[in-house]
Amino acid sequence: MSTNVSLLNRITHYLVNRKGKQMRPMFVFLVAKMLNNGEVSERAYRGASVIELIHTASLVHDDVVDDSNRRRGFFSINALWKNKIAVLVGDYLLSKGMLLCIDNNDFDLLKIISVAVREMAEGELLQIEKARLLDIDEAVYFSIIRKKTATLIAACCSLGAASVKPNTNEVDQMRHFGELIGIAFQIKDDLFDYGEERIGKPTGIDIKEQKMTLPLIHVLNTVSEKEHDWLINSIKNHNKNPKRVKEVIKLVKERGGLDYAVSKMKEFQQQALEILDKYPPSDHKNSLKLMVNYVIDRKK
Ligand code: FPP
Ligand code: MG
């Protein structure tokens, strides 16, 4: 990652020292191992590296988009170096990821990753469009999270498969497996926003950003017209008022919004586990099961 530009080197050091849970590369390796008797190839290492680079790029850009000043328990890049620099650092990480594939002729992996990047950008834009119109329903919510989050975890699992078993059905099967985990992952992430736990990034900001997520969408569909209008008015006109946002959160909790989101999340978890059931027993399959359950049980 090192370059002649010392500013860039300082920032990449900062990023490397604050790495996250590295769940995505773990999915690449575990899928590759489950499908290939515990062996991984060089391609799996490169694929895992590319995924982590692209993921980091997307978070650096996302914190600009969301104007968020915390990430992984520390200041975000935009908080420390401002938006201009954060946008360019994101671009740099993205191009380094792409080049790692190109320089090694991993064009099949590059395709998987490029589709994910395109879908993430589409998902973020769809989310902005819907936040402006405040007309998001469950189908749109699932479409947003499938694109902005699940597509990259789907890419991890299909890339893990493609790294050891290119051009097989396993690549599509594992893509589907990853997509289910990714949807559950984002529902969990959206549930954190309703909590007060310290998770390394701000909570309670989705409503402020007029981002409507599953707990709120469900409650909007089930409450009286009066409460529905109060909720919409709160999000439309009082989203920057912390007291009003707290009242919205309280109502969503009282009306079972969180319980509903948890039950939906568990449906996706079960579907993912059912796909794993089709594979013969192995240590790596067990580890993947642990990972699926971790996505749902994690504390940050
Ligand atoms: C986090 O969502 C953000 C994403 C899952 C995707 C971000 C994608 C882009 C900005 C476009 C792709 C860009 C590149 C360079 C690959 P969130 O804001 O709901 O979650 P958070 O609470 O972690 O911020
Ligand atoms: Mg964000």
PDB file of N, CA and C in Angstrom, residues 33-107:
ATOM      1  N   LYS A  33     -12.478 -23.002   1.922  1.00  0.00           N
ATOM      2  CA  LYS A  33     -12.041 -24.228   2.620  1.00  0.00           C
ATOM      3  C   LYS A  33     -13.139 -25.283   2.670  1.00  0.00           C
ATOM      4  N   MET A  34     -14.382 -24.829   2.906  1.00  0.00           N
ATOM      5  CA  MET A  34     -15.469 -25.816   2.982  1.00  0.00           C
ATOM      6  C   MET A  34     -15.610 -26.556   1.656  1.00  0.00           C
ATOM      7  N   LEU A  35     -15.379 -25.847   0.547  1.00  0.00           N
ATOM      8  CA  LEU A  35     -15.600 -26.464  -0.768  1.00  0.00           C
ATOM      9  C   LEU A  35     -14.374 -27.210  -1.275  1.00  0.00           C
ATOM     10  N   ASN A  36     -13.236 -27.055  -0.611  1.00  0.00           N
ATOM     11  CA  ASN A  36     -12.002 -27.590  -1.173  1.00  0.00           C
ATOM     12  C   ASN A  36     -11.184 -28.370  -0.133  1.00  0.00           C
ATOM     13  N   ASN A  37     -11.892 -29.165   0.661  1.00  0.00           N
ATOM     14  CA  ASN A  37     -11.252 -30.020   1.675  1.00  0.00           C
ATOM     15  C   ASN A  37     -10.241 -29.290   2.548  1.00  0.00           C
ATOM     16  N   GLY A  38     -10.602 -28.084   2.947  1.00  0.00           N
ATOM     17  CA  GLY A  38      -9.755 -27.363   3.899  1.00  0.00           C
ATOM     18  C   GLY A  38      -8.575 -26.629   3.291  1.00  0.00           C
ATOM     19  N   GLU A  39      -8.466 -26.692   1.949  1.00  0.00           N
ATOM     20  CA  GLU A  39      -7.325 -26.014   1.304  1.00  0.00           C
ATOM     21  C   GLU A  39      -7.763 -24.687   0.686  1.00  0.00           C
ATOM     22  N   VAL A  40      -6.913 -23.646   0.822  1.00  0.00           N
ATOM     23  CA  VAL A  40      -7.195 -22.415   0.068  1.00  0.00           C
ATOM     24  C   VAL A  40      -6.084 -22.217  -0.961  1.00  0.00           C
ATOM     25  N   SER A  41      -6.410 -21.402  -1.981  1.00  0.00           N
ATOM     26  CA  SER A  41      -5.418 -21.119  -3.018  1.00  0.00           C
ATOM     27  C   SER A  41      -4.914 -19.689  -2.837  1.00  0.00           C
ATOM     28  N   GLU A  42      -3.844 -19.351  -3.590  1.00  0.00           N
ATOM     29  CA  GLU A  42      -3.355 -17.966  -3.616  1.00  0.00           C
ATOM     30  C   GLU A  42      -4.471 -17.007  -4.001  1.00  0.00           C
ATOM     31  N   ARG A  43      -5.315 -17.501  -4.931  1.00  0.00           N
ATOM     32  CA  ARG A  43      -6.426 -16.660  -5.395  1.00  0.00           C
ATOM     33  C   ARG A  43      -7.359 -16.277  -4.243  1.00  0.00           C
ATOM     34  N   ALA A  44      -7.536 -17.178  -3.313  1.00  0.00           N
ATOM     35  CA  ALA A  44      -8.418 -16.870  -2.173  1.00  0.00           C
ATOM     36  C   ALA A  44      -7.808 -15.743  -1.329  1.00  0.00           C
ATOM     37  N   TYR A  45      -6.489 -15.771  -1.164  1.00  0.00           N
ATOM     38  CA  TYR A  45      -5.825 -14.695  -0.403  1.00  0.00           C
ATOM     39  C   TYR A  45      -5.998 -13.355  -1.100  1.00  0.00           C
ATOM     40  N   ARG A  46      -5.803 -13.383  -2.435  1.00  0.00           N
ATOM     41  CA  ARG A  46      -5.954 -12.115  -3.167  1.00  0.00           C
ATOM     42  C   ARG A  46      -7.397 -11.641  -3.106  1.00  0.00           C
ATOM     43  N   GLY A  47      -8.323 -12.584  -3.282  1.00  0.00           N
ATOM     44  CA  GLY A  47      -9.747 -12.225  -3.241  1.00  0.00           C
ATOM     45  C   GLY A  47     -10.118 -11.621  -1.893  1.00  0.00           C
ATOM     46  N   ALA A  48      -9.628 -12.232  -0.812  1.00  0.00           N
ATOM     47  CA  ALA A  48      -9.942 -11.729   0.528  1.00  0.00           C
ATOM     48  C   ALA A  48      -9.367 -10.324   0.717  1.00  0.00           C
ATOM     49  N   SER A  49      -8.171 -10.097   0.188  1.00  0.00           N
ATOM     50  CA  SER A  49      -7.546  -8.767   0.316  1.00  0.00           C
ATOM     51  C   SER A  49      -8.357  -7.725  -0.452  1.00  0.00           C
ATOM     52  N   VAL A  50      -8.759  -8.092  -1.671  1.00  0.00           N
ATOM     53  CA  VAL A  50      -9.533  -7.144  -2.477  1.00  0.00           C
ATOM     54  C   VAL A  50     -10.823  -6.782  -1.756  1.00  0.00           C
ATOM     55  N   ILE A  51     -11.492  -7.788  -1.233  1.00  0.00           N
ATOM     56  CA  ILE A  51     -12.767  -7.535  -0.536  1.00  0.00           C
ATOM     57  C   ILE A  51     -12.554  -6.551   0.612  1.00  0.00           C
ATOM     58  N   GLU A  52     -11.505  -6.749   1.398  1.00  0.00           N
ATOM     59  CA  GLU A  52     -11.301  -5.860   2.546  1.00  0.00           C
ATOM     60  C   GLU A  52     -10.962  -4.430   2.086  1.00  0.00           C
ATOM     61  N   LEU A  53     -10.215  -4.344   0.972  1.00  0.00           N
ATOM     62  CA  LEU A  53      -9.911  -3.010   0.421  1.00  0.00           C
ATOM     63  C   LEU A  53     -11.182  -2.291  -0.049  1.00  0.00           C
ATOM     64  N   ILE A  54     -12.009  -3.017  -0.780  1.00  0.00           N
ATOM     65  CA  ILE A  54     -13.243  -2.416  -1.306  1.00  0.00           C
ATOM     66  C   ILE A  54     -14.176  -2.058  -0.150  1.00  0.00           C
ATOM     67  N   HIS A  55     -14.255  -2.954   0.831  1.00  0.00           N
ATOM     68  CA  HIS A  55     -15.120  -2.692   1.984  1.00  0.00           C
ATOM     69  C   HIS A  55     -14.661  -1.423   2.706  1.00  0.00           C
ATOM     70  N   THR A  56     -13.354  -1.310   2.914  1.00  0.00           N
ATOM     71  CA  THR A  56     -12.829  -0.116   3.604  1.00  0.00           C
ATOM     72  C   THR A  56     -13.113   1.137   2.774  1.00  0.00           C
ATOM     73  N   ALA A  57     -12.900   1.043   1.450  1.00  0.00           N
ATOM     74  CA  ALA A  57     -13.196   2.187   0.571  1.00  0.00           C
ATOM     75  C   ALA A  57     -14.651   2.602   0.724  1.00  0.00           C
ATOM     76  N   SER A  58     -15.542   1.602   0.762  1.00  0.00           N
ATOM     77  CA  SER A  58     -16.968   1.945   0.821  1.00  0.00           C
ATOM     78  C   SER A  58     -17.315   2.613   2.155  1.00  0.00           C
ATOM     79  N   LEU A  59     -16.656   2.209   3.228  1.00  0.00           N
ATOM     80  CA  LEU A  59     -16.945   2.840   4.532  1.00  0.00           C
ATOM     81  C   LEU A  59     -16.395   4.264   4.592  1.00  0.00           C
ATOM     82  N   VAL A  60     -15.205   4.472   3.997  1.00  0.00           N
ATOM     83  CA  VAL A  60     -14.618   5.823   3.967  1.00  0.00           C
ATOM     84  C   VAL A  60     -15.573   6.756   3.200  1.00  0.00           C
ATOM     85  N   HIS A  61     -16.088   6.268   2.068  1.00  0.00           N
ATOM     86  CA  HIS A  61     -17.037   7.087   1.301  1.00  0.00           C
ATOM     87  C   HIS A  61     -18.368   7.230   2.040  1.00  0.00           C
ATOM     88  N   ASP A  62     -18.802   6.150   2.661  1.00  0.00           N
ATOM     89  CA  ASP A  62     -20.106   6.196   3.351  1.00  0.00           C
ATOM     90  C   ASP A  62     -20.114   7.236   4.465  1.00  0.00           C
ATOM     91  N   ASP A  63     -19.004   7.363   5.164  1.00  0.00           N
ATOM     92  CA  ASP A  63     -18.961   8.350   6.251  1.00  0.00           C
ATOM     93  C   ASP A  63     -18.993   9.783   5.713  1.00  0.00           C
ATOM     94  N   VAL A  64     -18.528   9.968   4.477  1.00  0.00           N
ATOM     95  CA  VAL A  64     -18.701  11.284   3.828  1.00  0.00           C
ATOM     96  C   VAL A  64     -20.186  11.479   3.500  1.00  0.00           C
ATOM     97  N   VAL A  65     -20.759  10.452   2.850  1.00  0.00           N
ATOM     98  CA  VAL A  65     -22.170  10.529   2.446  1.00  0.00           C
ATOM     99  C   VAL A  65     -23.064  10.801   3.664  1.00  0.00           C
ATOM    100  N   ASP A  66     -22.796  10.092   4.760  1.00  0.00           N
ATOM    101  CA  ASP A  66     -23.647  10.209   5.964  1.00  0.00           C
ATOM    102  C   ASP A  66     -23.175  11.307   6.917  1.00  0.00           C
ATOM    103  N   ASP A  67     -22.085  11.961   6.582  1.00  0.00           N
ATOM    104  CA  ASP A  67     -21.529  13.007   7.435  1.00  0.00           C
ATOM    105  C   ASP A  67     -21.312  12.486   8.859  1.00  0.00           C
ATOM    106  N   SER A  68     -20.713  11.307   8.928  1.00  0.00           N
ATOM    107  CA  SER A  68     -20.534  10.644  10.226  1.00  0.00           C
ATOM    108  C   SER A  68     -19.080  10.787  10.701  1.00  0.00           C
ATOM    109  N   ASN A  69     -18.896  11.083  11.981  1.00  0.00           N
ATOM    110  CA  ASN A  69     -17.525  11.361  12.439  1.00  0.00           C
ATOM    111  C   ASN A  69     -16.853  10.217  13.213  1.00  0.00           C
ATOM    112  N   ARG A  70     -17.543   9.092  13.370  1.00  0.00           N
ATOM    113  CA  ARG A  70     -16.927   7.965  14.078  1.00  0.00           C
ATOM    114  C   ARG A  70     -16.995   6.717  13.225  1.00  0.00           C
ATOM    115  N   ARG A  71     -15.977   5.874  13.317  1.00  0.00           N
ATOM    116  CA  ARG A  71     -15.979   4.583  12.618  1.00  0.00           C
ATOM    117  C   ARG A  71     -15.045   3.660  13.371  1.00  0.00           C
ATOM    118  N   ARG A  72     -15.508   2.462  13.634  1.00  0.00           N
ATOM    119  CA  ARG A  72     -14.716   1.438  14.304  1.00  0.00           C
ATOM    120  C   ARG A  72     -14.096   1.963  15.604  1.00  0.00           C
ATOM    121  N   GLY A  73     -14.840   2.780  16.310  1.00  0.00           N
ATOM    122  CA  GLY A  73     -14.396   3.264  17.622  1.00  0.00           C
ATOM    123  C   GLY A  73     -13.434   4.445  17.572  1.00  0.00           C
ATOM    124  N   PHE A  74     -13.109   4.950  16.391  1.00  0.00           N
ATOM    125  CA  PHE A  74     -12.192   6.086  16.270  1.00  0.00           C
ATOM    126  C   PHE A  74     -12.813   7.150  15.362  1.00  0.00           C
ATOM    127  N   PHE A  75     -12.098   8.250  15.184  1.00  0.00           N
ATOM    128  CA  PHE A  75     -12.588   9.255  14.250  1.00  0.00           C
ATOM    129  C   PHE A  75     -12.586   8.688  12.830  1.00  0.00           C
ATOM    130  N   SER A  76     -13.587   9.088  12.049  1.00  0.00           N
ATOM    131  CA  SER A  76     -13.620   8.682  10.636  1.00  0.00           C
ATOM    132  C   SER A  76     -12.591   9.518   9.861  1.00  0.00           C
ATOM    133  N   ILE A  77     -12.309   9.091   8.635  1.00  0.00           N
ATOM    134  CA  ILE A  77     -11.300   9.802   7.816  1.00  0.00           C
ATOM    135  C   ILE A  77     -11.776  11.235   7.526  1.00  0.00           C
ATOM    136  N   ASN A  78     -13.064  11.389   7.218  1.00  0.00           N
ATOM    137  CA  ASN A  78     -13.586  12.739   6.944  1.00  0.00           C
ATOM    138  C   ASN A  78     -13.549  13.625   8.182  1.00  0.00           C
ATOM    139  N   ALA A  79     -13.687  13.009   9.373  1.00  0.00           N
ATOM    140  CA  ALA A  79     -13.645  13.820  10.600  1.00  0.00           C
ATOM    141  C   ALA A  79     -12.235  14.379  10.797  1.00  0.00           C
ATOM    142  N   LEU A  80     -11.234  13.580  10.463  1.00  0.00           N
ATOM    143  CA  LEU A  80      -9.845  14.008  10.707  1.00  0.00           C
ATOM    144  C   LEU A  80      -9.265  14.805   9.546  1.00  0.00           C
ATOM    145  N   TRP A  81      -9.573  14.384   8.304  1.00  0.00           N
ATOM    146  CA  TRP A  81      -8.912  14.992   7.140  1.00  0.00           C
ATOM    147  C   TRP A  81      -9.866  15.738   6.204  1.00  0.00           C
ATOM    148  N   LYS A  82     -11.153  15.739   6.525  1.00  0.00           N
ATOM    149  CA  LYS A  82     -12.183  16.420   5.716  1.00  0.00           C
ATOM    150  C   LYS A  82     -12.585  15.601   4.473  1.00  0.00           C
ATOM    151  N   ASN A  83     -13.719  16.018   3.910  1.00  0.00           N
ATOM    152  CA  ASN A  83     -14.349  15.250   2.834  1.00  0.00           C
ATOM    153  C   ASN A  83     -13.476  15.074   1.594  1.00  0.00           C
ATOM    154  N   LYS A  84     -12.818  16.169   1.182  1.00  0.00           N
ATOM    155  CA  LYS A  84     -12.015  16.104  -0.051  1.00  0.00           C
ATOM    156  C   LYS A  84     -11.054  14.930   0.002  1.00  0.00           C
ATOM    157  N   ILE A  85     -10.341  14.866   1.124  1.00  0.00           N
ATOM    158  CA  ILE A  85      -9.302  13.834   1.254  1.00  0.00           C
ATOM    159  C   ILE A  85      -9.951  12.455   1.389  1.00  0.00           C
ATOM    160  N   ALA A  86     -11.054  12.371   2.138  1.00  0.00           N
ATOM    161  CA  ALA A  86     -11.714  11.069   2.326  1.00  0.00           C
ATOM    162  C   ALA A  86     -12.197  10.504   0.986  1.00  0.00           C
ATOM    163  N   VAL A  87     -12.763  11.346   0.133  1.00  0.00           N
ATOM    164  CA  VAL A  87     -13.240  10.869  -1.176  1.00  0.00           C
ATOM    165  C   VAL A  87     -12.065  10.302  -1.974  1.00  0.00           C
ATOM    166  N   LEU A  88     -10.957  11.009  -1.966  1.00  0.00           N
ATOM    167  CA  LEU A  88      -9.805  10.576  -2.764  1.00  0.00           C
ATOM    168  C   LEU A  88      -9.160   9.312  -2.190  1.00  0.00           C
ATOM    169  N   VAL A  89      -9.123   9.211  -0.872  1.00  0.00           N
ATOM    170  CA  VAL A  89      -8.569   7.995  -0.259  1.00  0.00           C
ATOM    171  C   VAL A  89      -9.447   6.790  -0.600  1.00  0.00           C
ATOM    172  N   GLY A  90     -10.765   6.980  -0.579  1.00  0.00           N
ATOM    173  CA  GLY A  90     -11.685   5.906  -0.974  1.00  0.00           C
ATOM    174  C   GLY A  90     -11.408   5.471  -2.404  1.00  0.00           C
ATOM    175  N   ASP A  91     -11.224   6.423  -3.293  1.00  0.00           N
ATOM    176  CA  ASP A  91     -10.921   6.103  -4.706  1.00  0.00           C
ATOM    177  C   ASP A  91      -9.613   5.324  -4.823  1.00  0.00           C
ATOM    178  N   TYR A  92      -8.650   5.733  -4.023  1.00  0.00           N
ATOM    179  CA  TYR A  92      -7.338   5.072  -4.063  1.00  0.00           C
ATOM    180  C   TYR A  92      -7.459   3.599  -3.635  1.00  0.00           C
ATOM    181  N   LEU A  93      -8.175   3.380  -2.524  1.00  0.00           N
ATOM    182  CA  LEU A  93      -8.338   2.004  -2.028  1.00  0.00           C
ATOM    183  C   LEU A  93      -9.082   1.150  -3.062  1.00  0.00           C
ATOM    184  N   LEU A  94     -10.112   1.744  -3.658  1.00  0.00           N
ATOM    185  CA  LEU A  94     -10.898   1.028  -4.669  1.00  0.00           C
ATOM    186  C   LEU A  94     -10.003   0.615  -5.842  1.00  0.00           C
ATOM    187  N   SER A  95      -9.181   1.545  -6.341  1.00  0.00           N
ATOM    188  CA  SER A  95      -8.348   1.219  -7.500  1.00  0.00           C
ATOM    189  C   SER A  95      -7.265   0.202  -7.133  1.00  0.00           C
ATOM    190  N   LYS A  96      -6.741   0.283  -5.909  1.00  0.00           N
ATOM    191  CA  LYS A  96      -5.739  -0.715  -5.488  1.00  0.00           C
ATOM    192  C   LYS A  96      -6.362  -2.120  -5.478  1.00  0.00           C
ATOM    193  N   GLY A  97      -7.603  -2.191  -5.024  1.00  0.00           N
ATOM    194  CA  GLY A  97      -8.306  -3.481  -5.005  1.00  0.00           C
ATOM    195  C   GLY A  97      -8.468  -4.029  -6.409  1.00  0.00           C
ATOM    196  N   MET A  98      -8.956  -3.187  -7.304  1.00  0.00           N
ATOM    197  CA  MET A  98      -9.171  -3.614  -8.695  1.00  0.00           C
ATOM    198  C   MET A  98      -7.852  -4.081  -9.323  1.00  0.00           C
ATOM    199  N   LEU A  99      -6.785  -3.323  -9.070  1.00  0.00           N
ATOM    200  CA  LEU A  99      -5.492  -3.657  -9.684  1.00  0.00           C
ATOM    201  C   LEU A  99      -4.913  -4.970  -9.167  1.00  0.00           C
ATOM    202  N   LEU A 100      -5.217  -5.285  -7.912  1.00  0.00           N
ATOM    203  CA  LEU A 100      -4.727  -6.559  -7.369  1.00  0.00           C
ATOM    204  C   LEU A 100      -5.299  -7.726  -8.183  1.00  0.00           C
ATOM    205  N   CYS A 101      -6.566  -7.610  -8.591  1.00  0.00           N
ATOM    206  CA  CYS A 101      -7.161  -8.634  -9.471  1.00  0.00           C
ATOM    207  C   CYS A 101      -6.543  -8.582 -10.867  1.00  0.00           C
ATOM    208  N   ILE A 102      -6.460  -7.378 -11.424  1.00  0.00           N
ATOM    209  CA  ILE A 102      -6.009  -7.240 -12.819  1.00  0.00           C
ATOM    210  C   ILE A 102      -4.566  -7.738 -12.965  1.00  0.00           C
ATOM    211  N   ASP A 103      -3.699  -7.344 -12.029  1.00  0.00           N
ATOM    212  CA  ASP A 103      -2.282  -7.715 -12.129  1.00  0.00           C
ATOM    213  C   ASP A 103      -2.065  -9.221 -12.036  1.00  0.00           C
ATOM    214  N   ASN A 104      -3.056  -9.926 -11.483  1.00  0.00           N
ATOM    215  CA  ASN A 104      -2.912 -11.378 -11.359  1.00  0.00           C
ATOM    216  C   ASN A 104      -3.852 -12.151 -12.284  1.00  0.00           C
ATOM    217  N   ASN A 105      -4.422 -11.419 -13.255  1.00  0.00           N
ATOM    218  CA  ASN A 105      -5.363 -12.047 -14.197  1.00  0.00           C
ATOM    219  C   ASN A 105      -6.543 -12.751 -13.536  1.00  0.00           C
ATOM    220  N   ASP A 106      -6.962 -12.249 -12.392  1.00  0.00           N
ATOM    221  CA  ASP A 106      -8.157 -12.823 -11.738  1.00  0.00           C
ATOM    222  C   ASP A 106      -9.398 -12.102 -12.244  1.00  0.00           C
ATOM    223  N   PHE A 107      -9.658 -12.223 -13.559  1.00  0.00           N
ATOM    224  CA  PHE A 107     -10.759 -11.415 -14.111  1.00  0.00           C
ATOM    225  C   PHE A 107     -12.127 -11.910 -13.662  1.00  0.00           C
TER     226      PHE A 107
END
